[in-house]
Amino acid sequence: MQDLDVSNIHLLLVEDNPDYLELLIEELADFGYQHIETANDPDEAKEKLNQHLFEVIIADMRLKGDSGGGFVVFDEIQKRNITAVVIILTANDTVKDCRHAFKLGAGDYISK
């Protein structure tokens, strides 16, 4: 089986924890991702969505100061009819949130 070439995939990370964000960027770069944009909150994510097309969007479910977190980002993606793969990350894993993410159409729901 050949390795997947991800070097041309544009990826958006929405994460408010700078340490975890840095770790994610390093790990994704190790896997070959070269086009990684970041946002710290849903408003910044919306601005990034205005500027670029992304094939993959990874959003933290809980963001400081925003009760909707990654779901707010996910709602915006759906409103814009963006066909990116969406992955929701969380440190607060609950069955209810997991079901909600998949009901909305998330590509995956991953515990940190």
mmCIF file of N, CA and C in Angstrom, residues 5-97:
data_model
loop_
_atom_site.group_PDB
_atom_site.id
_atom_site.type_symbol
_atom_site.label_atom_id
_atom_site.label_comp_id
_atom_site.label_asym_id
_atom_site.label_seq_id
_atom_site.Cartn_x
_atom_site.Cartn_y
_atom_site.Cartn_z
ATOM 1 N N ASP A 5 -0.368 10.957 -0.213
ATOM 2 C CA ASP A 5 0.307 12.245 -0.363
ATOM 3 C C ASP A 5 -0.626 13.348 0.126
ATOM 4 N N VAL A 6 -0.265 13.939 1.259
ATOM 5 C CA VAL A 6 -1.088 14.993 1.843
ATOM 6 C C VAL A 6 -0.438 16.364 1.699
ATOM 7 N N SER A 7 0.642 16.431 0.945
ATOM 8 C CA SER A 7 1.424 17.667 0.853
ATOM 9 C C SER A 7 0.645 18.838 0.254
ATOM 10 N N ASN A 8 -0.389 18.573 -0.532
ATOM 11 C CA ASN A 8 -1.169 19.657 -1.141
ATOM 12 C C ASN A 8 -2.524 19.872 -0.467
ATOM 13 N N ILE A 9 -2.766 19.174 0.620
ATOM 14 C CA ILE A 9 -4.035 19.336 1.347
ATOM 15 C C ILE A 9 -3.938 20.560 2.241
ATOM 16 N N HIS A 10 -4.956 21.418 2.159
ATOM 17 C CA HIS A 10 -5.029 22.612 3.007
ATOM 18 C C HIS A 10 -5.882 22.287 4.226
ATOM 19 N N LEU A 11 -5.304 22.530 5.395
ATOM 20 C CA LEU A 11 -5.900 22.109 6.651
ATOM 21 C C LEU A 11 -6.053 23.301 7.578
ATOM 22 N N LEU A 12 -7.198 23.385 8.252
ATOM 23 C CA LEU A 12 -7.445 24.427 9.245
ATOM 24 C C LEU A 12 -7.569 23.780 10.612
ATOM 25 N N LEU A 13 -6.758 24.245 11.570
ATOM 26 C CA LEU A 13 -6.817 23.807 12.961
ATOM 27 C C LEU A 13 -7.451 24.907 13.796
ATOM 28 N N VAL A 14 -8.506 24.589 14.520
ATOM 29 C CA VAL A 14 -9.142 25.553 15.413
ATOM 30 C C VAL A 14 -8.921 25.047 16.831
ATOM 31 N N GLU A 15 -7.987 25.680 17.539
ATOM 32 C CA GLU A 15 -7.575 25.238 18.874
ATOM 33 C C GLU A 15 -7.119 26.450 19.662
ATOM 34 N N ASP A 16 -7.606 26.581 20.898
ATOM 35 C CA ASP A 16 -7.255 27.752 21.707
ATOM 36 C C ASP A 16 -6.121 27.507 22.701
ATOM 37 N N ASN A 17 -5.672 26.280 22.831
ATOM 38 C CA ASN A 17 -4.558 25.964 23.721
ATOM 39 C C ASN A 17 -3.266 26.006 22.915
ATOM 40 N N PRO A 18 -2.402 27.020 23.141
ATOM 41 C CA PRO A 18 -1.192 27.181 22.321
ATOM 42 C C PRO A 18 -0.254 25.976 22.371
ATOM 43 N N ASP A 19 -0.134 25.328 23.524
ATOM 44 C CA ASP A 19 0.741 24.162 23.631
ATOM 45 C C ASP A 19 0.216 22.993 22.807
ATOM 46 N N TYR A 20 -1.080 22.746 22.913
ATOM 47 C CA TYR A 20 -1.676 21.648 22.155
ATOM 48 C C TYR A 20 -1.667 21.966 20.657
ATOM 49 N N LEU A 21 -1.904 23.221 20.318
ATOM 50 C CA LEU A 21 -1.867 23.638 18.921
ATOM 51 C C LEU A 21 -0.490 23.378 18.322
ATOM 52 N N GLU A 22 0.555 23.747 19.055
ATOM 53 C CA GLU A 22 1.930 23.516 18.581
ATOM 54 C C GLU A 22 2.195 22.026 18.379
ATOM 55 N N LEU A 23 1.741 21.213 19.325
ATOM 56 C CA LEU A 23 1.906 19.764 19.215
ATOM 57 C C LEU A 23 1.184 19.221 17.985
ATOM 58 N N LEU A 24 -0.050 19.667 17.764
ATOM 59 C CA LEU A 24 -0.810 19.228 16.591
ATOM 60 C C LEU A 24 -0.102 19.608 15.292
ATOM 61 N N ILE A 25 0.394 20.829 15.219
ATOM 62 C CA ILE A 25 1.083 21.285 14.015
ATOM 63 C C ILE A 25 2.317 20.419 13.745
ATOM 64 N N GLU A 26 3.085 20.150 14.798
ATOM 65 C CA GLU A 26 4.279 19.314 14.642
ATOM 66 C C GLU A 26 3.919 17.912 14.158
ATOM 67 N N GLU A 27 2.901 17.318 14.766
ATOM 68 C CA GLU A 27 2.489 15.967 14.386
ATOM 69 C C GLU A 27 1.978 15.926 12.939
ATOM 70 N N LEU A 28 1.155 16.904 12.578
ATOM 71 C CA LEU A 28 0.630 16.940 11.210
ATOM 72 C C LEU A 28 1.741 17.178 10.197
ATOM 73 N N ALA A 29 2.691 18.024 10.533
ATOM 74 C CA ALA A 29 3.844 18.260 9.646
ATOM 75 C C ALA A 29 4.646 16.975 9.480
ATOM 76 N N ASP A 30 4.793 16.200 10.561
ATOM 77 C CA ASP A 30 5.504 14.917 10.476
ATOM 78 C C ASP A 30 4.812 13.958 9.518
ATOM 79 N N PHE A 31 3.497 14.074 9.391
ATOM 80 C CA PHE A 31 2.742 13.231 8.467
ATOM 81 C C PHE A 31 2.742 13.779 7.041
ATOM 82 N N GLY A 32 3.350 14.954 6.835
ATOM 83 C CA GLY A 32 3.483 15.493 5.489
ATOM 84 C C GLY A 32 2.593 16.675 5.153
ATOM 85 N N TYR A 33 1.758 17.110 6.089
ATOM 86 C CA TYR A 33 0.914 18.275 5.824
ATOM 87 C C TYR A 33 1.788 19.530 5.788
ATOM 88 N N GLN A 34 1.659 20.301 4.718
ATOM 89 C CA GLN A 34 2.485 21.485 4.545
ATOM 90 C C GLN A 34 1.686 22.781 4.584
ATOM 91 N N HIS A 35 0.396 22.701 4.367
ATOM 92 C CA HIS A 35 -0.461 23.894 4.311
ATOM 93 C C HIS A 35 -1.418 23.878 5.496
ATOM 94 N N ILE A 36 -0.929 24.356 6.637
ATOM 95 C CA ILE A 36 -1.717 24.341 7.869
ATOM 96 C C ILE A 36 -1.975 25.776 8.309
ATOM 97 N N GLU A 37 -3.248 26.134 8.400
ATOM 98 C CA GLU A 37 -3.670 27.432 8.938
ATOM 99 C C GLU A 37 -4.243 27.174 10.325
ATOM 100 N N THR A 38 -4.179 28.186 11.189
ATOM 101 C CA THR A 38 -4.706 28.018 12.537
ATOM 102 C C THR A 38 -5.662 29.152 12.890
ATOM 103 N N ALA A 39 -6.547 28.846 13.829
ATOM 104 C CA ALA A 39 -7.467 29.835 14.390
ATOM 105 C C ALA A 39 -7.633 29.512 15.863
ATOM 106 N N ASN A 40 -7.798 30.550 16.683
ATOM 107 C CA ASN A 40 -7.939 30.367 18.126
ATOM 108 C C ASN A 40 -9.387 30.359 18.604
ATOM 109 N N ASP A 41 -10.308 30.799 17.744
ATOM 110 C CA ASP A 41 -11.709 30.865 18.142
ATOM 111 C C ASP A 41 -12.581 30.814 16.888
ATOM 112 N N PRO A 42 -13.895 30.645 17.065
ATOM 113 C CA PRO A 42 -14.783 30.553 15.907
ATOM 114 C C PRO A 42 -14.742 31.774 14.985
ATOM 115 N N ASP A 43 -14.605 32.977 15.550
ATOM 116 C CA ASP A 43 -14.556 34.172 14.701
ATOM 117 C C ASP A 43 -13.323 34.159 13.797
ATOM 118 N N GLU A 44 -12.188 33.794 14.359
ATOM 119 C CA GLU A 44 -10.966 33.712 13.553
ATOM 120 C C GLU A 44 -11.088 32.589 12.518
ATOM 121 N N ALA A 45 -11.740 31.495 12.888
ATOM 122 C CA ALA A 45 -11.960 30.404 11.943
ATOM 123 C C ALA A 45 -12.823 30.867 10.769
ATOM 124 N N LYS A 46 -13.860 31.655 11.057
ATOM 125 C CA LYS A 46 -14.714 32.170 9.989
ATOM 126 C C LYS A 46 -13.923 33.059 9.031
ATOM 127 N N GLU A 47 -13.026 33.873 9.582
ATOM 128 C CA GLU A 47 -12.165 34.713 8.736
ATOM 129 C C GLU A 47 -11.285 33.852 7.836
ATOM 130 N N LYS A 48 -10.719 32.794 8.405
ATOM 131 C CA LYS A 48 -9.870 31.885 7.615
ATOM 132 C C LYS A 48 -10.689 31.221 6.514
ATOM 133 N N LEU A 49 -11.937 30.865 6.830
ATOM 134 C CA LEU A 49 -12.802 30.252 5.821
ATOM 135 C C LEU A 49 -13.120 31.227 4.693
ATOM 136 N N ASN A 50 -13.115 32.526 5.000
ATOM 137 C CA ASN A 50 -13.315 33.542 3.960
ATOM 138 C C ASN A 50 -12.103 33.657 3.049
ATOM 139 N N GLN A 51 -10.936 33.332 3.567
ATOM 140 C CA GLN A 51 -9.678 33.551 2.845
ATOM 141 C C GLN A 51 -9.210 32.350 2.044
ATOM 142 N N HIS A 52 -9.539 31.136 2.494
ATOM 143 C CA HIS A 52 -8.983 29.929 1.872
ATOM 144 C C HIS A 52 -10.040 28.830 1.759
ATOM 145 N N LEU A 53 -9.766 27.887 0.880
ATOM 146 C CA LEU A 53 -10.542 26.652 0.808
ATOM 147 C C LEU A 53 -9.751 25.581 1.534
ATOM 148 N N PHE A 54 -10.397 24.837 2.398
ATOM 149 C CA PHE A 54 -9.734 23.797 3.163
ATOM 150 C C PHE A 54 -10.358 22.446 2.847
ATOM 151 N N GLU A 55 -9.509 21.432 2.715
ATOM 152 C CA GLU A 55 -9.997 20.072 2.510
ATOM 153 C C GLU A 55 -10.266 19.382 3.841
ATOM 154 N N VAL A 56 -9.521 19.783 4.885
ATOM 155 C CA VAL A 56 -9.671 19.186 6.216
ATOM 156 C C VAL A 56 -9.757 20.307 7.245
ATOM 157 N N ILE A 57 -10.713 20.187 8.165
ATOM 158 C CA ILE A 57 -10.859 21.157 9.255
ATOM 159 C C ILE A 57 -10.935 20.368 10.553
ATOM 160 N N ILE A 58 -10.018 20.695 11.469
ATOM 161 C CA ILE A 58 -9.978 20.051 12.777
ATOM 162 C C ILE A 58 -10.297 21.126 13.809
ATOM 163 N N ALA A 59 -11.358 20.917 14.579
ATOM 164 C CA ALA A 59 -11.791 21.938 15.536
ATOM 165 C C ALA A 59 -11.958 21.341 16.930
ATOM 166 N N ASP A 60 -11.411 22.057 17.918
ATOM 167 C CA ASP A 60 -11.622 21.689 19.315
ATOM 168 C C ASP A 60 -13.084 21.935 19.648
ATOM 169 N N MET A 61 -13.688 21.001 20.347
ATOM 170 C CA MET A 61 -15.100 21.152 20.675
ATOM 171 C C MET A 61 -15.341 22.259 21.690
ATOM 172 N N ARG A 62 -14.436 22.429 22.631
ATOM 173 C CA ARG A 62 -14.586 23.454 23.662
ATOM 174 C C ARG A 62 -13.505 24.509 23.482
ATOM 175 N N LEU A 63 -13.933 25.728 23.231
ATOM 176 C CA LEU A 63 -13.010 26.848 23.079
ATOM 177 C C LEU A 63 -13.319 27.875 24.151
ATOM 178 N N LYS A 64 -12.301 28.511 24.692
ATOM 179 C CA LYS A 64 -12.487 29.493 25.770
ATOM 180 C C LYS A 64 -13.470 30.584 25.344
ATOM 181 N N GLY A 65 -14.370 30.908 26.258
ATOM 182 C CA GLY A 65 -15.295 32.010 26.026
ATOM 183 C C GLY A 65 -16.391 31.711 25.020
ATOM 184 N N ASP A 66 -16.476 30.482 24.533
ATOM 185 C CA ASP A 66 -17.482 30.156 23.527
ATOM 186 C C ASP A 66 -18.108 28.815 23.874
ATOM 187 N N SER A 67 -19.352 28.831 24.275
ATOM 188 C CA SER A 67 -19.997 27.594 24.698
ATOM 189 C C SER A 67 -20.204 26.609 23.549
ATOM 190 N N GLY A 68 -20.263 27.104 22.320
ATOM 191 C CA GLY A 68 -20.483 26.223 21.180
ATOM 192 C C GLY A 68 -19.224 25.620 20.613
ATOM 193 N N GLY A 69 -18.083 26.266 20.819
ATOM 194 C CA GLY A 69 -16.782 25.759 20.384
ATOM 195 C C GLY A 69 -16.753 25.267 18.947
ATOM 196 N N GLY A 70 -16.245 24.057 18.778
ATOM 197 C CA GLY A 70 -16.115 23.462 17.454
ATOM 198 C C GLY A 70 -17.431 23.294 16.730
ATOM 199 N N PHE A 71 -18.515 23.152 17.498
ATOM 200 C CA PHE A 71 -19.816 23.029 16.847
ATOM 201 C C PHE A 71 -20.215 24.331 16.150
ATOM 202 N N VAL A 72 -19.796 25.477 16.674
ATOM 203 C CA VAL A 72 -20.051 26.758 16.003
ATOM 204 C C VAL A 72 -19.316 26.782 14.659
ATOM 205 N N VAL A 73 -18.086 26.308 14.678
ATOM 206 C CA VAL A 73 -17.304 26.225 13.437
ATOM 207 C C VAL A 73 -17.985 25.256 12.475
ATOM 208 N N PHE A 74 -18.416 24.114 12.983
ATOM 209 C CA PHE A 74 -19.079 23.113 12.159
ATOM 210 C C PHE A 74 -20.359 23.679 11.540
ATOM 211 N N ASP A 75 -21.148 24.394 12.331
ATOM 212 C CA ASP A 75 -22.371 25.027 11.811
ATOM 213 C C ASP A 75 -22.042 25.985 10.670
ATOM 214 N N GLU A 76 -20.976 26.758 10.827
ATOM 215 C CA GLU A 76 -20.573 27.699 9.778
ATOM 216 C C GLU A 76 -20.175 26.960 8.505
ATOM 217 N N ILE A 77 -19.477 25.853 8.652
ATOM 218 C CA ILE A 77 -19.059 25.041 7.504
ATOM 219 C C ILE A 77 -20.295 24.537 6.764
ATOM 220 N N GLN A 78 -21.290 24.086 7.516
ATOM 221 C CA GLN A 78 -22.513 23.595 6.884
ATOM 222 C C GLN A 78 -23.287 24.719 6.208
ATOM 223 N N LYS A 79 -23.373 25.892 6.844
ATOM 224 C CA LYS A 79 -24.076 27.028 6.245
ATOM 225 C C LYS A 79 -23.463 27.408 4.908
ATOM 226 N N ARG A 80 -22.145 27.307 4.828
ATOM 227 C CA ARG A 80 -21.435 27.673 3.603
ATOM 228 C C ARG A 80 -21.365 26.526 2.602
ATOM 229 N N ASN A 81 -21.898 25.379 2.983
ATOM 230 C CA ASN A 81 -21.896 24.201 2.122
ATOM 231 C C ASN A 81 -20.475 23.789 1.731
ATOM 232 N N ILE A 82 -19.569 23.866 2.687
ATOM 233 C CA ILE A 82 -18.178 23.482 2.462
ATOM 234 C C ILE A 82 -18.083 21.963 2.574
ATOM 235 N N THR A 83 -17.381 21.345 1.645
ATOM 236 C CA THR A 83 -17.311 19.890 1.591
ATOM 237 C C THR A 83 -16.044 19.331 2.223
ATOM 238 N N ALA A 84 -15.455 20.038 3.153
ATOM 239 C CA ALA A 84 -14.244 19.574 3.827
ATOM 240 C C ALA A 84 -14.570 18.433 4.787
ATOM 241 N N VAL A 85 -13.549 17.618 5.052
ATOM 242 C CA VAL A 85 -13.645 16.622 6.114
ATOM 243 C C VAL A 85 -13.515 17.381 7.424
ATOM 244 N N VAL A 86 -14.447 17.176 8.349
ATOM 245 C CA VAL A 86 -14.422 17.877 9.635
ATOM 246 C C VAL A 86 -14.183 16.861 10.745
ATOM 247 N N ILE A 87 -13.200 17.179 11.582
ATOM 248 C CA ILE A 87 -12.874 16.332 12.723
ATOM 249 C C ILE A 87 -13.020 17.186 13.980
ATOM 250 N N ILE A 88 -13.779 16.685 14.944
ATOM 251 C CA ILE A 88 -13.974 17.381 16.206
ATOM 252 C C ILE A 88 -13.056 16.738 17.250
ATOM 253 N N LEU A 89 -12.248 17.577 17.908
ATOM 254 C CA LEU A 89 -11.386 17.121 19.002
ATOM 255 C C LEU A 89 -12.012 17.536 20.328
ATOM 256 N N THR A 90 -11.797 16.725 21.360
ATOM 257 C CA THR A 90 -12.323 17.099 22.663
ATOM 258 C C THR A 90 -11.514 16.489 23.793
ATOM 259 N N ALA A 91 -11.429 17.218 24.872
ATOM 260 C CA ALA A 91 -10.870 16.686 26.112
ATOM 261 C C ALA A 91 -12.003 16.270 27.037
ATOM 262 N N ASN A 92 -13.227 16.697 26.731
ATOM 263 C CA ASN A 92 -14.405 16.408 27.549
ATOM 264 C C ASN A 92 -15.306 15.456 26.776
ATOM 265 N N ASP A 93 -14.900 14.217 26.701
ATOM 266 C CA ASP A 93 -15.586 13.230 25.890
ATOM 267 C C ASP A 93 -16.903 12.806 26.536
ATOM 268 N N THR A 94 -18.015 13.045 25.816
ATOM 269 C CA THR A 94 -19.320 12.565 26.282
ATOM 270 C C THR A 94 -20.039 11.900 25.115
ATOM 271 N N VAL A 95 -20.859 10.935 25.433
ATOM 272 C CA VAL A 95 -21.636 10.243 24.408
ATOM 273 C C VAL A 95 -22.557 11.228 23.700
ATOM 274 N N LYS A 96 -23.156 12.148 24.452
ATOM 275 C CA LYS A 96 -24.076 13.126 23.883
ATOM 276 C C LYS A 96 -23.372 13.987 22.826
ATOM 277 N N ASP A 97 -22.180 14.503 23.161
ATOM 278 C CA ASP A 97 -21.453 15.341 22.210
ATOM 279 C C ASP A 97 -20.982 14.539 21.004
#
